[in-house]
């Protein structure tokens, strides 16, 4: 009888604790689902801008997704995806800045300025050290970034022209 009188309140407390934990987990999962849904909508918007090659708008949208992510909870997969999209689009913005570096007209024609080194550095920091990667691996890494591949191709083409011009100027 004494054991039963002690066990009753303990059992009641455990049930109360369990239901509180369950409520907390359901609430957290609901918040996580809301944030993930909102982030997915924004990433879809960024993808639409990317398909139209409106890279700066895509970056702004991806950064909005990053801000939503910071203000709430989301799964690790969604967070990783957002960070990768932002990283890809920041690279595109950086490559565009490099492409627009002040160029100069020389007596012999058009000079590419100092774009060769910035292209190389930007791609190396992104994990595309094209001077050292085997060609198959470089192609695989480029193809894995399908959402920004058109911009990467334009930048690689411009970089190739810069390298050729630099080699012609130095005689290398």
Short mmCIF file of C-alpha atoms in Angstrom, two decimals, residues 37-164:
data_model
loop_
_atom_site.label_atom_id
_atom_site.label_comp_id
_atom_site.label_asym_id
_atom_site.label_seq_id
_atom_site.Cartn_x
_atom_site.Cartn_y
_atom_site.Cartn_z
CA UNK A 37 9.29 24.67 -46.71
CA UNK A 38 9.99 28.40 -46.79
CA UNK A 39 13.65 27.82 -47.68
CA UNK A 40 12.67 25.40 -50.47
CA UNK A 41 10.33 28.00 -51.98
CA UNK A 42 13.10 30.59 -51.95
CA UNK A 43 15.60 28.13 -53.44
CA UNK A 44 13.10 27.37 -56.21
CA UNK A 45 12.95 31.10 -56.91
CA UNK A 46 16.76 31.24 -57.00
CA UNK A 47 16.78 28.28 -59.41
CA UNK A 48 14.32 30.07 -61.72
CA UNK A 49 16.58 33.13 -61.75
CA UNK A 50 19.55 30.87 -62.43
CA UNK A 51 17.79 29.22 -65.38
CA UNK A 52 17.29 32.69 -66.81
CA UNK A 53 20.96 33.43 -66.05
CA UNK A 54 19.97 36.29 -63.77
CA UNK A 55 22.80 35.48 -61.40
CA UNK A 56 22.67 38.52 -59.13
CA UNK A 57 18.93 38.01 -58.51
CA UNK A 58 19.56 34.32 -57.86
CA UNK A 59 22.25 35.21 -55.32
CA UNK A 60 19.93 37.67 -53.54
CA UNK A 61 17.25 34.97 -53.32
CA UNK A 62 19.74 32.39 -52.02
CA UNK A 63 20.96 34.84 -49.40
CA UNK A 64 17.34 35.35 -48.34
CA UNK A 65 17.09 31.57 -47.90
CA UNK A 66 20.24 31.72 -45.78
CA UNK A 67 18.67 34.44 -43.61
CA UNK A 68 15.50 32.37 -43.14
CA UNK A 69 17.68 29.42 -42.22
CA UNK A 70 19.50 31.51 -39.61
CA UNK A 71 16.23 32.67 -38.07
CA UNK A 72 14.84 29.19 -37.53
CA UNK A 73 15.55 25.52 -37.50
CA UNK A 74 15.97 23.34 -40.56
CA UNK A 75 17.37 19.93 -41.31
CA UNK A 76 21.09 19.55 -41.92
CA UNK A 77 20.37 18.55 -45.52
CA UNK A 78 18.45 21.75 -46.22
CA UNK A 79 21.13 23.85 -44.51
CA UNK A 80 23.88 22.15 -46.54
CA UNK A 81 21.94 22.72 -49.75
CA UNK A 82 21.44 26.42 -48.98
CA UNK A 83 25.12 26.90 -48.18
CA UNK A 84 26.13 25.15 -51.42
CA UNK A 85 23.75 27.26 -53.52
CA UNK A 86 25.04 30.46 -51.90
CA UNK A 87 28.64 29.33 -52.42
CA UNK A 88 27.97 28.54 -56.09
CA UNK A 89 26.31 31.88 -56.71
CA UNK A 90 28.98 33.83 -54.84
CA UNK A 91 31.56 32.21 -57.12
CA UNK A 92 29.54 33.28 -60.16
CA UNK A 93 29.42 36.85 -58.82
CA UNK A 94 33.16 36.81 -58.19
CA UNK A 95 33.89 35.44 -61.67
CA UNK A 96 31.69 38.13 -63.19
CA UNK A 97 33.62 40.81 -61.28
CA UNK A 98 36.87 39.35 -62.59
CA UNK A 99 35.51 39.28 -66.14
CA UNK A 100 34.66 42.95 -65.84
CA UNK A 101 38.08 43.96 -64.50
CA UNK A 102 39.29 47.06 -66.23
CA UNK A 103 40.80 45.98 -69.49
CA UNK A 104 43.09 48.02 -71.62
CA UNK A 105 43.51 48.64 -75.29
CA UNK A 106 47.10 48.29 -76.33
CA UNK A 107 48.90 49.10 -79.58
CA UNK A 108 48.69 45.44 -80.57
CA UNK A 109 44.97 45.10 -79.75
CA UNK A 110 42.94 44.32 -76.68
CA UNK A 111 44.74 43.59 -73.39
CA UNK A 112 43.19 41.39 -70.75
CA UNK A 113 44.75 43.18 -67.80
CA UNK A 114 45.44 41.04 -64.77
CA UNK A 115 42.46 38.68 -64.96
CA UNK A 116 44.48 35.47 -65.29
CA UNK A 117 45.55 35.24 -61.64
CA UNK A 118 42.18 36.24 -60.11
CA UNK A 119 40.39 33.59 -62.20
CA UNK A 120 42.86 30.95 -61.09
CA UNK A 121 42.59 31.98 -57.42
CA UNK A 122 38.77 32.12 -57.43
CA UNK A 123 38.43 28.69 -58.98
CA UNK A 124 41.11 27.21 -56.70
CA UNK A 125 39.33 28.52 -53.59
CA UNK A 126 36.12 26.97 -54.92
CA UNK A 127 37.82 23.57 -55.20
CA UNK A 128 38.50 23.73 -58.92
CA UNK A 129 42.26 24.02 -59.16
CA UNK A 130 42.30 23.44 -62.88
CA UNK A 131 46.09 23.67 -62.99
CA UNK A 132 46.48 20.56 -60.84
CA UNK A 133 43.25 18.55 -61.17
CA UNK A 134 43.19 15.69 -63.65
CA UNK A 135 40.89 16.62 -66.56
CA UNK A 136 38.32 13.91 -65.74
CA UNK A 137 38.03 15.11 -62.14
CA UNK A 138 37.78 18.75 -63.23
CA UNK A 139 34.96 17.88 -65.63
CA UNK A 140 33.17 15.85 -62.94
CA UNK A 141 33.36 18.74 -60.48
CA UNK A 142 32.16 21.25 -63.05
CA UNK A 143 29.24 19.04 -64.06
CA UNK A 144 28.22 18.62 -60.42
CA UNK A 145 27.45 22.36 -60.35
CA UNK A 146 24.71 22.21 -62.99
CA UNK A 147 22.82 25.21 -61.61
CA UNK A 148 25.73 27.56 -62.37
CA UNK A 149 27.40 25.64 -65.20
CA UNK A 150 26.50 28.20 -67.92
CA UNK A 151 28.22 30.97 -65.93
CA UNK A 152 31.22 28.73 -65.22
CA UNK A 153 31.57 27.96 -68.93
CA UNK A 154 31.55 31.67 -69.81
CA UNK A 155 34.16 32.36 -67.12
CA UNK A 156 36.34 29.44 -68.22
CA UNK A 157 36.19 30.64 -71.82
CA UNK A 158 37.20 34.14 -70.78
CA UNK A 159 39.95 32.76 -68.55
CA UNK A 160 41.30 30.66 -71.44
CA UNK A 161 41.46 33.80 -73.60
CA UNK A 162 43.25 35.64 -70.77
CA UNK A 163 45.77 32.82 -70.38
CA UNK A 164 46.47 32.68 -74.11
#
